Short mmCIF file of C-alpha atoms and ligand atoms in Angstrom, two decimals:
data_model
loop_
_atom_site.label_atom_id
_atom_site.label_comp_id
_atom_site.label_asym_id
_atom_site.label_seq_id
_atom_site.Cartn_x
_atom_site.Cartn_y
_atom_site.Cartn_z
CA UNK Y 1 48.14 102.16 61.49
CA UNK Y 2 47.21 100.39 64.75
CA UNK Y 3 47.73 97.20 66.47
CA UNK Y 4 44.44 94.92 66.05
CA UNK Y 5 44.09 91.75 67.44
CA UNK Y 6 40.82 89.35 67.56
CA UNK Y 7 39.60 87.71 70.70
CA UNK Y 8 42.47 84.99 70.65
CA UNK Y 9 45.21 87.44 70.96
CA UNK Y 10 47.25 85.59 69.03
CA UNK Y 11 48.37 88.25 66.90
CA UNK Y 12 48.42 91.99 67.01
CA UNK Y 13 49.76 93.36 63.55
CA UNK Y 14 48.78 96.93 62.52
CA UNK Y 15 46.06 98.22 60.03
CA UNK Y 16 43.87 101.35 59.32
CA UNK Y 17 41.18 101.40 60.87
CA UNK Y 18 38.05 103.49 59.78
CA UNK Y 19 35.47 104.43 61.83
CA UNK Y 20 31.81 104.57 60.25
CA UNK Y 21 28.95 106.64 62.59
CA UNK Y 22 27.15 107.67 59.79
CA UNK Y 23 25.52 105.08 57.26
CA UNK Y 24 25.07 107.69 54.10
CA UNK Y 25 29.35 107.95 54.48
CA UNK Y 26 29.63 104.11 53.74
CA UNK Y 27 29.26 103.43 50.26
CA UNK Y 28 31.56 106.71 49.08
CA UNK Y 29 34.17 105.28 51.74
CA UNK Y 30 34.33 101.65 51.05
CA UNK Y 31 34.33 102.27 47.17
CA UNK Y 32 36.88 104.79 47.52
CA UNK Y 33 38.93 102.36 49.80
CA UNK Y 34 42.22 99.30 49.27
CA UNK Y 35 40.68 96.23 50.22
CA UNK Y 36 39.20 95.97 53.20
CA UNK Y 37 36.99 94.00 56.13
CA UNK Y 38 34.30 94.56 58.21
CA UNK Y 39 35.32 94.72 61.82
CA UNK Y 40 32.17 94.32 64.36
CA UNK Y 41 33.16 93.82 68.27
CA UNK Y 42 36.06 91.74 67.19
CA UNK Y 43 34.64 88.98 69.25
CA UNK Y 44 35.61 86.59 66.65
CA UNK Y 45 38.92 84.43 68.02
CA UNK Y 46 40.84 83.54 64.85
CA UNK Y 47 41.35 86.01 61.95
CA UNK Y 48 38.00 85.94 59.98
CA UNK Y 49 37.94 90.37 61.05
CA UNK Y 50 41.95 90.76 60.77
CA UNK Y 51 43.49 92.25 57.49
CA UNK Y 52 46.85 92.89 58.69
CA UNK Y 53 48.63 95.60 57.04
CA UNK Y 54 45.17 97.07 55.63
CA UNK Y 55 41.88 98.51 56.15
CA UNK Y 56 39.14 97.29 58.92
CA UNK Y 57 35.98 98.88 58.66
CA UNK Y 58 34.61 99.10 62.07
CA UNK Y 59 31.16 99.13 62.06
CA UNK Y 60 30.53 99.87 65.88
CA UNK Y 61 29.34 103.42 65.28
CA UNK Y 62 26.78 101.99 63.31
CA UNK Y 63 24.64 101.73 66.30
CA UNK Y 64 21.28 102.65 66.18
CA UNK Y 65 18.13 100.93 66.23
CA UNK Y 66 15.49 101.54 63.71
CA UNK Y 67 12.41 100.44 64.67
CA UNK Y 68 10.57 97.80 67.37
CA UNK Y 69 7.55 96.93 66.74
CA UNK Y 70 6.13 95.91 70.10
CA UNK Y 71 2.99 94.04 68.35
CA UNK Y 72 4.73 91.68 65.94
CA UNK Y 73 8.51 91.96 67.70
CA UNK Y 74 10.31 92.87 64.38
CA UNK Y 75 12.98 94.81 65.18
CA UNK Y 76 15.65 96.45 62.56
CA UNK Y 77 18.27 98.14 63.83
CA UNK Y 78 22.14 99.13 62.13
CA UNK Y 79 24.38 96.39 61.93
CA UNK Y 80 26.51 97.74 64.49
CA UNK Y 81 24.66 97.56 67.78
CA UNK Y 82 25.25 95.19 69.42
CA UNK Y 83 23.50 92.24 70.63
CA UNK Y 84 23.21 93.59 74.72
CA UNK Y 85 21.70 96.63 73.36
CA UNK Y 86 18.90 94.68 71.49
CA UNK Y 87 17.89 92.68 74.88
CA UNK Y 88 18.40 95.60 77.27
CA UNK Y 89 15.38 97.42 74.96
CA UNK Y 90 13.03 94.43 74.31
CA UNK Y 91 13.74 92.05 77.52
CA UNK Y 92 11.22 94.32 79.49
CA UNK Y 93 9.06 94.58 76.92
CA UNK Y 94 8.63 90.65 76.80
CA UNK Y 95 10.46 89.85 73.77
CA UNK Y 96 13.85 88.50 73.10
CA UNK Y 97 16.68 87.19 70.62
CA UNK Y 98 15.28 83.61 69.50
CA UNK Y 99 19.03 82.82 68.84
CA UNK Y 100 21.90 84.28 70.74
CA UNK Y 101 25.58 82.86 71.57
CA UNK Y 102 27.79 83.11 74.63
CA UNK Y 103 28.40 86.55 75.07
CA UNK Y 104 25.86 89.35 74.11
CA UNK Y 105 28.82 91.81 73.28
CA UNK Y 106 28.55 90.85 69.64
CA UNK Y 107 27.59 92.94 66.09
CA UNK Y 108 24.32 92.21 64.56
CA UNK Y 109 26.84 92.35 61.71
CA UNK Y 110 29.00 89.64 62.98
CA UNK Y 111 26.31 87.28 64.34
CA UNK Y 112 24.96 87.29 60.56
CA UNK Y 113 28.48 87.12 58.70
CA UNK Y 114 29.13 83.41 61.39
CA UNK Y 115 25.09 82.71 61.12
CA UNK Y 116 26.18 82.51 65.37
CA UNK Y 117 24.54 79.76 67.07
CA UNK Y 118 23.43 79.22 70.58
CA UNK Y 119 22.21 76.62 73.66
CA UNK Y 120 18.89 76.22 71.27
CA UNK Y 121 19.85 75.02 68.24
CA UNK Y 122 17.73 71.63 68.04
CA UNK Y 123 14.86 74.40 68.27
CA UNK Y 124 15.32 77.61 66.80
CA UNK Y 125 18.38 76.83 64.54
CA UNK Y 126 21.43 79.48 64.41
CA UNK Y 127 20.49 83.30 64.09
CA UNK Y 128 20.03 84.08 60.43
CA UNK Y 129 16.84 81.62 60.81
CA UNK Y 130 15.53 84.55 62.36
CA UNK Y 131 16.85 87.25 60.22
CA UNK Y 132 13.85 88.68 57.42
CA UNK Y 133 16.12 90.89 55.79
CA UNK Y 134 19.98 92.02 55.36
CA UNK Y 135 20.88 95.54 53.84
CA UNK Y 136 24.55 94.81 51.88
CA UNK Y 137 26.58 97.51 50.28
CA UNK Y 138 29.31 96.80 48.17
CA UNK Y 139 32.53 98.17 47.11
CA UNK Y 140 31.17 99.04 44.00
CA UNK Y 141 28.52 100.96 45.63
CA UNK Y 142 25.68 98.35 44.97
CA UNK Y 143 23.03 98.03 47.42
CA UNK Y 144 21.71 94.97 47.80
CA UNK Y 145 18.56 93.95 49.99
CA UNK Y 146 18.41 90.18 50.65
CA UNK Y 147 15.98 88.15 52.42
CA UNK Y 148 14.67 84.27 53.08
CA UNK Y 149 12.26 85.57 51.10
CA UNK Y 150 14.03 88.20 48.56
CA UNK Y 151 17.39 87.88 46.63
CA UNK Y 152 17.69 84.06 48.66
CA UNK Y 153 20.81 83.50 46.78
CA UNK Y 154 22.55 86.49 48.18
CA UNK Y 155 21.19 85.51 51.51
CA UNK Y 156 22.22 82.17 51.62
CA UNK Y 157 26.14 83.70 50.36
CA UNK Y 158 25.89 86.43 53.54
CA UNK Y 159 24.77 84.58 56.27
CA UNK Y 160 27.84 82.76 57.48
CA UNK Y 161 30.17 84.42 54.86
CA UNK Y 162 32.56 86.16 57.01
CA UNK Y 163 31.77 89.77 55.87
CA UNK Y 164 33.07 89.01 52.07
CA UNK Y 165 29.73 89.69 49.68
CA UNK Y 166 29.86 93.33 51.23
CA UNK Y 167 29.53 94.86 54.22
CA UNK Y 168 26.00 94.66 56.05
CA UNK Y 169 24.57 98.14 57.10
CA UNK Y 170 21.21 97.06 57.92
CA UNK Y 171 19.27 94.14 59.24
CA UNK Y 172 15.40 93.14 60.33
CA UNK Y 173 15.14 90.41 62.87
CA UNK Y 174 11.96 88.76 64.25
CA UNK Y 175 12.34 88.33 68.10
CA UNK Y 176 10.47 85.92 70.29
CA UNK Y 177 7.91 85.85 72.89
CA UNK Y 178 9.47 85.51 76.57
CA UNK Y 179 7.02 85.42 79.38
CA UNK Y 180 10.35 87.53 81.01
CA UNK Y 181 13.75 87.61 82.07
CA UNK Y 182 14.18 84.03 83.76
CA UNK Y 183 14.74 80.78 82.89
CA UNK Y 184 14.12 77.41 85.13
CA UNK Y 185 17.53 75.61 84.58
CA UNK Y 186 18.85 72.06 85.69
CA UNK Y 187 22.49 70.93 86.38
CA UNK Y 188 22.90 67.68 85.60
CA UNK Y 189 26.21 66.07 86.68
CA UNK Y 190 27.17 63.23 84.01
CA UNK Y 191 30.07 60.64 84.44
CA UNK Y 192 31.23 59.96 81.01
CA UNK Y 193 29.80 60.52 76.80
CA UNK Y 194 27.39 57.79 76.61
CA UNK Y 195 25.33 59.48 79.74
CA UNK Y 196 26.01 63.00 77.53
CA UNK Y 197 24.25 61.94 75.08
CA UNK Y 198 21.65 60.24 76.62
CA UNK Y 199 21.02 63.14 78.49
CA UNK Y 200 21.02 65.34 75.47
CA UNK Y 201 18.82 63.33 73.74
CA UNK Y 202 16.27 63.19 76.40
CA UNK Y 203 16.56 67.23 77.11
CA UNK Y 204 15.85 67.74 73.43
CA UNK Y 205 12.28 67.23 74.00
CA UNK Y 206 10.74 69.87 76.71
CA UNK Y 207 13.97 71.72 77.23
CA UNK Y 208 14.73 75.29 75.00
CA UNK Y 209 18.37 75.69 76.04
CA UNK Y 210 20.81 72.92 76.22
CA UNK Y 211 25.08 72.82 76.59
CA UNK Y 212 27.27 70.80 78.77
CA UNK Y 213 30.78 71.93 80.06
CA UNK Y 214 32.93 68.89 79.78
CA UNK Y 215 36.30 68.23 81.75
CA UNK Y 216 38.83 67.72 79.24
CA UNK Y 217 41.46 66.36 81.58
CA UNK Y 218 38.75 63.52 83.47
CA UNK Y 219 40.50 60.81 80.75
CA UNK Y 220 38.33 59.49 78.36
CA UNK Y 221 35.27 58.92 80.43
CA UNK Y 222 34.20 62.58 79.48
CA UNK Y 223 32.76 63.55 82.88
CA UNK Y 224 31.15 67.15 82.32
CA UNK Y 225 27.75 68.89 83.67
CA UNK Y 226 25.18 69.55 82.06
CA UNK Y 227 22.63 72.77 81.98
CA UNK Y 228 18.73 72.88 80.74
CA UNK Y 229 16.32 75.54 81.31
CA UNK Y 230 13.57 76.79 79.62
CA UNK Y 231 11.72 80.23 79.90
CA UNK Y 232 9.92 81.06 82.90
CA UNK Y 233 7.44 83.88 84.16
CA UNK Y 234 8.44 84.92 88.19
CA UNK Y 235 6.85 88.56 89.09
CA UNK Y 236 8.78 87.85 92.62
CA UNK Y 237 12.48 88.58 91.86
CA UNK Y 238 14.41 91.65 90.92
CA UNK Y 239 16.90 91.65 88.95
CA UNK Y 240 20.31 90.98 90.02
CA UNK Y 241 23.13 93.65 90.51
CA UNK Y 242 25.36 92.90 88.00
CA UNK Y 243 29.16 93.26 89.31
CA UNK Y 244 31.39 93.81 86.46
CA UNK Y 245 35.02 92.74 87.25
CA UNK Y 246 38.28 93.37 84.27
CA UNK Y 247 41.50 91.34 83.81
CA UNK Y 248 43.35 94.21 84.96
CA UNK Y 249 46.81 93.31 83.10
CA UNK Y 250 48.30 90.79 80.58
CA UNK Y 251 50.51 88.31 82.80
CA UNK Y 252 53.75 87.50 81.65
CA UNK Y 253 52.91 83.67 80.92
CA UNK Y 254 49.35 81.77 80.94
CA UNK Y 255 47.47 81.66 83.63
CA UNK Y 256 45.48 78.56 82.53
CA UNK Y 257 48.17 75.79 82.66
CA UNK Y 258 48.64 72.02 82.93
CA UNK Y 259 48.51 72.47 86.85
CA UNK Y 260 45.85 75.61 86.98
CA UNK Y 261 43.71 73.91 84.93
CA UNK Y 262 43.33 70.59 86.84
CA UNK Y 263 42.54 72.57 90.03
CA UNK Y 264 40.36 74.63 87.92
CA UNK Y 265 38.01 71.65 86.66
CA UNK Y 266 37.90 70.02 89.74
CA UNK Y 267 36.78 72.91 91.61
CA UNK Y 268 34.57 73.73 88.58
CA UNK Y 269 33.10 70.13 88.96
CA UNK Y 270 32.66 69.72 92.51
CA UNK Y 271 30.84 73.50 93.36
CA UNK Y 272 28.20 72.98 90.64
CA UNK Y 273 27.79 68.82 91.43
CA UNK Y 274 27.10 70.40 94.60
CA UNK Y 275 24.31 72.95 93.32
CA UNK Y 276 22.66 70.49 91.07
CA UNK Y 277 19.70 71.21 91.66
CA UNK Y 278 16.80 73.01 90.00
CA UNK Y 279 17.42 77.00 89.81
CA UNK Y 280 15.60 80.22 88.79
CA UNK Y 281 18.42 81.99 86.95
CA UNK Y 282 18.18 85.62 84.95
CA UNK Y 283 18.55 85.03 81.62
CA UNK Y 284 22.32 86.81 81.62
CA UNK Y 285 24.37 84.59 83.88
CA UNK Y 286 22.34 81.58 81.94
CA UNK Y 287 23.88 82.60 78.20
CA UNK Y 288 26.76 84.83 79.09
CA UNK Y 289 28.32 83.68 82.03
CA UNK Y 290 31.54 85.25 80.60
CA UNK Y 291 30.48 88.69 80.30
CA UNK Y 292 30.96 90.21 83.40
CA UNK Y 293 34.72 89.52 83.47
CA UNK Y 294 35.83 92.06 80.75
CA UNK Y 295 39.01 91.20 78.78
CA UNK Y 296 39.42 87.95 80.14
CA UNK Y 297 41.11 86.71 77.40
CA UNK Y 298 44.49 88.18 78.29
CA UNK Y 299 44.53 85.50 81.40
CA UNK Y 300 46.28 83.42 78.44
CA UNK Y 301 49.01 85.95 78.84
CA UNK Y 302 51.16 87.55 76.15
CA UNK Y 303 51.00 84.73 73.25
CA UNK Y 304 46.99 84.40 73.27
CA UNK Y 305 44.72 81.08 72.71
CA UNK Y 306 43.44 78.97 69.72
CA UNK Y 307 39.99 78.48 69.86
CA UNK Y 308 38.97 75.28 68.30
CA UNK Y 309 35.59 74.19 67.92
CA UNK Y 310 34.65 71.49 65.54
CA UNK Y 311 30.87 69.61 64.63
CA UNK Y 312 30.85 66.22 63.59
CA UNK Y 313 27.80 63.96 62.40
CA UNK Y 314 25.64 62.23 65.59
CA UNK Y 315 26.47 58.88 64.31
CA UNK Y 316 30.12 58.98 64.85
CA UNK Y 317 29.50 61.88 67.42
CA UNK Y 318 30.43 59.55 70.07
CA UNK Y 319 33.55 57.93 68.61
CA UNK Y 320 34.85 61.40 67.29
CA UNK Y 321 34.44 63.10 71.05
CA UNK Y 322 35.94 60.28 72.50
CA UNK Y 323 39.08 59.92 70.37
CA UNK Y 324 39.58 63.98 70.47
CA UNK Y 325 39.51 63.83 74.37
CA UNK Y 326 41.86 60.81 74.14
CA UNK Y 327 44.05 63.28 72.04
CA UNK Y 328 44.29 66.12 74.00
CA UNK Y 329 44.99 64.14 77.73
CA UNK Y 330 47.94 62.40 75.96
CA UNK Y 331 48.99 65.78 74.67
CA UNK Y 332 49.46 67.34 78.50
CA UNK Y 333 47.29 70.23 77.21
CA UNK Y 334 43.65 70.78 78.25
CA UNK Y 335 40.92 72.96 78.17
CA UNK Y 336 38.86 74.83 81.05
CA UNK Y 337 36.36 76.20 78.55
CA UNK Y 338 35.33 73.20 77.09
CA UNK Y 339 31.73 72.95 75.87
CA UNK Y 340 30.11 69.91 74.41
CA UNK Y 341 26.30 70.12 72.89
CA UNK Y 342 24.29 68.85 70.37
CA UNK Y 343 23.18 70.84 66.96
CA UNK Y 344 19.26 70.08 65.88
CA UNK Y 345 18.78 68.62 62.26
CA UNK Y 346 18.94 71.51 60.38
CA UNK Y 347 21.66 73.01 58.69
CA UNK Y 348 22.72 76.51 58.78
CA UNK Y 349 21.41 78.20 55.22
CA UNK Y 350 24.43 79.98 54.46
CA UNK Y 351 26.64 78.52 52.02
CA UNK Y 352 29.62 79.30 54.03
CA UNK Y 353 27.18 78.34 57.36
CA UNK Y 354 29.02 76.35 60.44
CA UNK Y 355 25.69 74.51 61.90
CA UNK Y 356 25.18 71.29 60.68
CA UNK Y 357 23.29 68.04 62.42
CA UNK Y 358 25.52 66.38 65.24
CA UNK Y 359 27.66 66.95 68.24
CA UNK Y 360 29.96 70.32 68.54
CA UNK Y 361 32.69 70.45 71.11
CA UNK Y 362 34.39 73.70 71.74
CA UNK Y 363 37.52 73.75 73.28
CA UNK Y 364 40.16 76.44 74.21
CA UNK Y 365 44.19 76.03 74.18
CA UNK Y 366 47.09 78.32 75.50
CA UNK Y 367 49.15 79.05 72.73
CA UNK Y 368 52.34 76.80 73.63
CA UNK Y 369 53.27 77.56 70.07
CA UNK Y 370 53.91 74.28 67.95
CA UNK Y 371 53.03 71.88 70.71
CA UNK Y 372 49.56 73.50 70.71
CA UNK Y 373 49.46 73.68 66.91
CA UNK Y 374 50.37 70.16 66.33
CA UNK Y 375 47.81 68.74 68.93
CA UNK Y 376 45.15 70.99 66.90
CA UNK Y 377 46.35 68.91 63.50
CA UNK Y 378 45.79 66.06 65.28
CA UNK Y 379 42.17 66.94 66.13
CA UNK Y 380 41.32 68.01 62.79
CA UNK Y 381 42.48 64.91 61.38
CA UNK Y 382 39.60 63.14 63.74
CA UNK Y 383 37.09 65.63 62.08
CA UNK Y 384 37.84 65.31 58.64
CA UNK Y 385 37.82 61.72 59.36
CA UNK Y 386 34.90 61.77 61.17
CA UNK Y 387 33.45 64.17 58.03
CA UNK Y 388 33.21 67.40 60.66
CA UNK Y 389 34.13 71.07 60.32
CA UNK Y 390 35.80 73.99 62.09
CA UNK Y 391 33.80 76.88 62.56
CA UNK Y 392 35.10 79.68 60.98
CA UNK Y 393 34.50 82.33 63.64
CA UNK Y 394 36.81 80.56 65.80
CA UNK Y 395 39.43 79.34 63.92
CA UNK Y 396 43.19 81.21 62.87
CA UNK Y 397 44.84 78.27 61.32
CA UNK Y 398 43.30 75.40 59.53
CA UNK Y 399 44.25 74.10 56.30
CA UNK Y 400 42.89 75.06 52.65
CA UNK Y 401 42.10 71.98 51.87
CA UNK Y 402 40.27 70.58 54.84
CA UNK Y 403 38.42 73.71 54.73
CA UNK Y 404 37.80 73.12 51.13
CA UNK Y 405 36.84 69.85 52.28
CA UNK Y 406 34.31 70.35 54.74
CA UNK Y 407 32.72 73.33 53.44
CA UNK Y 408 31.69 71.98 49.97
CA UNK Y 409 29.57 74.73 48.71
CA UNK Y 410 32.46 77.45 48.99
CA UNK Y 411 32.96 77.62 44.96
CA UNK Y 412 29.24 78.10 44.75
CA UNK Y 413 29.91 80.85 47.77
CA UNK Y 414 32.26 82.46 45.38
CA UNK Y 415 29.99 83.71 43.04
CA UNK Y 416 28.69 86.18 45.71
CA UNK Y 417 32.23 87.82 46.68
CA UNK Y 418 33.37 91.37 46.57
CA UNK Y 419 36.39 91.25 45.08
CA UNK Y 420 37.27 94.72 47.08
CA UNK Y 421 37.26 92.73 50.63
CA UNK Y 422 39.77 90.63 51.66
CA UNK Y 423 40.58 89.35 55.36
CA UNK Y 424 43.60 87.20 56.35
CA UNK Y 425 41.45 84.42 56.66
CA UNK Y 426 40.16 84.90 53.09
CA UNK Y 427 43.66 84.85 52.32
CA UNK Y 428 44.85 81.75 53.92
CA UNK Y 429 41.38 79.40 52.90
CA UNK Y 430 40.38 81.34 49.59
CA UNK Y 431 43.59 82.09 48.18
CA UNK Y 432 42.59 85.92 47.96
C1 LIG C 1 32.91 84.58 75.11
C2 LIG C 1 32.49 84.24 73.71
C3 LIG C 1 31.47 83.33 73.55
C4 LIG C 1 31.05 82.99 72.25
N1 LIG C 1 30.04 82.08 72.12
C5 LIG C 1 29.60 81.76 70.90
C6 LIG C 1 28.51 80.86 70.74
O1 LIG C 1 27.95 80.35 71.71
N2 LIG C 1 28.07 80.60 69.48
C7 LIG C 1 28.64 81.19 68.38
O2 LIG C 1 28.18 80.92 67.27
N3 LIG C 1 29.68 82.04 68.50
C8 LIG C 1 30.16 82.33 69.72
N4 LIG C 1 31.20 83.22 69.85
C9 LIG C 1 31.78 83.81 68.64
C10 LIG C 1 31.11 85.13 68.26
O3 LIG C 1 29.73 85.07 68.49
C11 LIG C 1 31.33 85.39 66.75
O4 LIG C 1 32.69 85.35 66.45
C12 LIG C 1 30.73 86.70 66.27
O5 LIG C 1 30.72 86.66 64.86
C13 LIG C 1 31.52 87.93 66.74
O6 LIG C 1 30.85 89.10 66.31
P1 LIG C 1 31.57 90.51 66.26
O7 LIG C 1 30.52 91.55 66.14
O8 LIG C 1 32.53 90.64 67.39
O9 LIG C 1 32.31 90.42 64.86
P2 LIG C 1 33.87 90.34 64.50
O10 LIG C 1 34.50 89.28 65.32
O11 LIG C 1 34.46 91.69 64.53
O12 LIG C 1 33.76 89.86 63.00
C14 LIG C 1 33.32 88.52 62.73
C15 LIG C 1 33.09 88.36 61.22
O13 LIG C 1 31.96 89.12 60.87
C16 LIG C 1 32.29 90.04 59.83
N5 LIG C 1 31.50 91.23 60.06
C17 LIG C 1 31.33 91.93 61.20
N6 LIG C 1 30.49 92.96 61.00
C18 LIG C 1 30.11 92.91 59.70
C19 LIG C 1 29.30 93.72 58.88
N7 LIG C 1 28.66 94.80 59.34
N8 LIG C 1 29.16 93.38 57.57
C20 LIG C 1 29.79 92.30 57.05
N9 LIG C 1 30.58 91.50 57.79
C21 LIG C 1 30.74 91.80 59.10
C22 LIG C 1 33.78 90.27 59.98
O14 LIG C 1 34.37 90.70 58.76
C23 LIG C 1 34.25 88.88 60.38
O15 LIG C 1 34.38 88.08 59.24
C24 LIG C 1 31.66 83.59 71.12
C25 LIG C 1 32.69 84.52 71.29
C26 LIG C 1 33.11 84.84 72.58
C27 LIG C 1 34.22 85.84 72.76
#
């Protein structure tokens, strides 16, 4: 038994762990196993890939890719390589993920069991829009091969269903054309929601990529910046040296604080008002600017960080934002890694799916224990209101029922489970 924690750190309780490097070893070992869940890069920060006390299947060593077809850019690959390893091979060859989140050090595995969404959504949706087929086995030892067009049902149940219909081996993605690496990008500086939106609205027309950091601790005027680009061809750069730095050590309390973090935004604010201008960026820095500072979750210090990122509908997007923003300056606590953008109208097509139309706003929160947890009752109280969810990839601690709440097709989602996979957040929302 090991200690395992997810990306929050907020726990690190011990389980077995077992390793898989070979697919035709999976289906003997997982039927053969207790209850169990699929563990990817453990990226995820609540406890969707946590079974404490029991077995994680780590999937990592399910790493290699398929086939590429340079032609048609279908790519299928194992579900545990990971998302950097897919752009590293087809970057040069001018294709690339249509859909991919804020750090590329993700499972193919996990970006299907959160359907993952990134800066594109009003375009491209989340990234099981993209996804032509998903290899499943179950504890049982029944494969299943599911599709958009094949077995929809079981498709719909996997994508965005937190690794509980089975654990995905393999998967078949269509990539998109890039005319290369770099995108043309746009800092806009904004001075409160209404100009957010306004801004959002007008981006969503001509503009791929779209997301907005917002200063949480500006008051209720929302001041934030906002970043657009869209996919360039340059032949005259090279690409940039990549300098990879690590949070060397866990400090003995948070780094990010009520003081740290007001210094923080306002230099954060100020620098890149300054460099708003238009800027040829490589498409890394653009969509992972985190990357290249490994472990830097453990600047939270010993007790970790709640994620907490909720969507609510465009029409009381506004009100919603405002009133959470309201929440969290009277609470003392804030946020450095606060992101506010708009989803597209589509919603994602997994039952279980986080995507819906309207306005998401990501936020992250030391974990001062039950002032922290009482602030984040608070907010969800806005977003069931407000008829919003928490995405489930971030989240360690919401209620049954406002998860039952806001994710209405869950008994339908039922159907689909394998009874021999159980996580601790299957445990908390599904009662199993
Ligand atoms: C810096 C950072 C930025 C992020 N930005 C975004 C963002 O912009 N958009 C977004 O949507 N998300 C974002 N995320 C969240 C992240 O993309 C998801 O949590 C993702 O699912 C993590 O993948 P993973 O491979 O680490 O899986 P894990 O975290 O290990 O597991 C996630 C879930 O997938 C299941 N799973 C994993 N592999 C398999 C498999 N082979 N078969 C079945 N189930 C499986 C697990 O059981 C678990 O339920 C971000 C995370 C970080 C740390």
């Amino acid at each position: 038994m090991i200690p395992i924690s997810s990306w929050g750190r907020l726990t690190a309780l011990p389980h077995q762990v077992v390793s898989f490097s070979n697919l035709s070893k999976v289906s003997a070992a997982i039927s053969a196993s207790k209850q169990g869940i699929a563990f990817g890069n453990g990226r995820s920060y609540g406890d969707s890939c946590l079974n404490p006390g029991g077995v994680l299947w780590s999937t990592r060593g399910l790493g290699h890719l398929i086939a590429f077809d340079r032609d048609s850019g279908i790519l299928s690959c194992e579900a545990g390589v990971l998302l950097r390893d897919i752009q590293s091979l087809v970057v040069p060859e001018g294709w690339m993920l249509p859909v991919t989140p804020g750090t590329q050090l993700i499972t193919v595995g996990g970006a299907i069991a959160n359907d993952v969404h990134g800066k594109n959504h009003h375009l491209l949706g989340s990234f099981s829009d993209h996804v032509t087929r998903i290899k499943l086995i179950r504890t049982d030892g029944e494969i299943i091969e599911c599709g958009p067009n094949q077995k929809q049902d079981w498709f719909a149940a996997t994508v965005g269903g937190i690794g509980l219909t089975g654990l995905i081996v393999e998967a078949e993605l269509q990539l998109k054309r890039v005319p290369g690496p770099w995108l043309e990008t746009e800092t806009i500086p904004y001075s409160d929601l209404s100009s957010f939106f306004k801004c959002a609205d007008e981006s969503e027309v001509g503009w791929e990529h779209t997301v907005s950091w917002i200063d949480c601790l500006a008051g209720s005027g929302g001041r934030g910046l906002f970043m657009r680009g869209n996919p360039v061809a340059d032949n005259t750069r090279s690409v940039p040296l990549t300098k990879k730095s690590s949070m060397p050590f866990v400090p003995p309390i948070s780094l990010v604080n009520k003081l740290s973090l007001r210094l923080l935004n306002e230099a954060y604010y100020w620098l890149n008002k300054r460099k708003s201008s238009k800027q040829i960026v490589h498409f890394q820095p653009f969509f992972y600017p985190l990357d290249n500072l490994q472990n830097w979750n453990k600047m939270y210090g010993p007790r970790g960080f709640y994620q907490y990122q909720s969507v609510v509908p465009r029409d009381v997007g506004q009100d919603a934002v405002n009133e959470m923003l309201k929440e969290i300056g009277r609470s003392g606590q804030g946020s450095f890694l606060a992101v506010l953008k708009t989803f597209g109208d589509r919603r994602s097509v997994g039952m279980l799916g986080f995507p819906q139309p309207g306005v998401t706003l990501a936020l992250d929160f030391p974990n001062n224990g039950r002032r922290t947890t009482e602030l984040l009752d608070r907010l969800d109280r806005i977003v069931s209101d407000a008829k919003g969810r928490i995405y489930l990839a971030k989240d360690a601690r919401m209620s049954r029922a406002l998860f039952e709440s806001s994710y209405p097709r869950f008994q339908e989602f039922l159907k689909y489970r394998d009874s021999g996979m159980s996580s601790a957040m299957s445990r908390r929302l599904l009662g199993s």
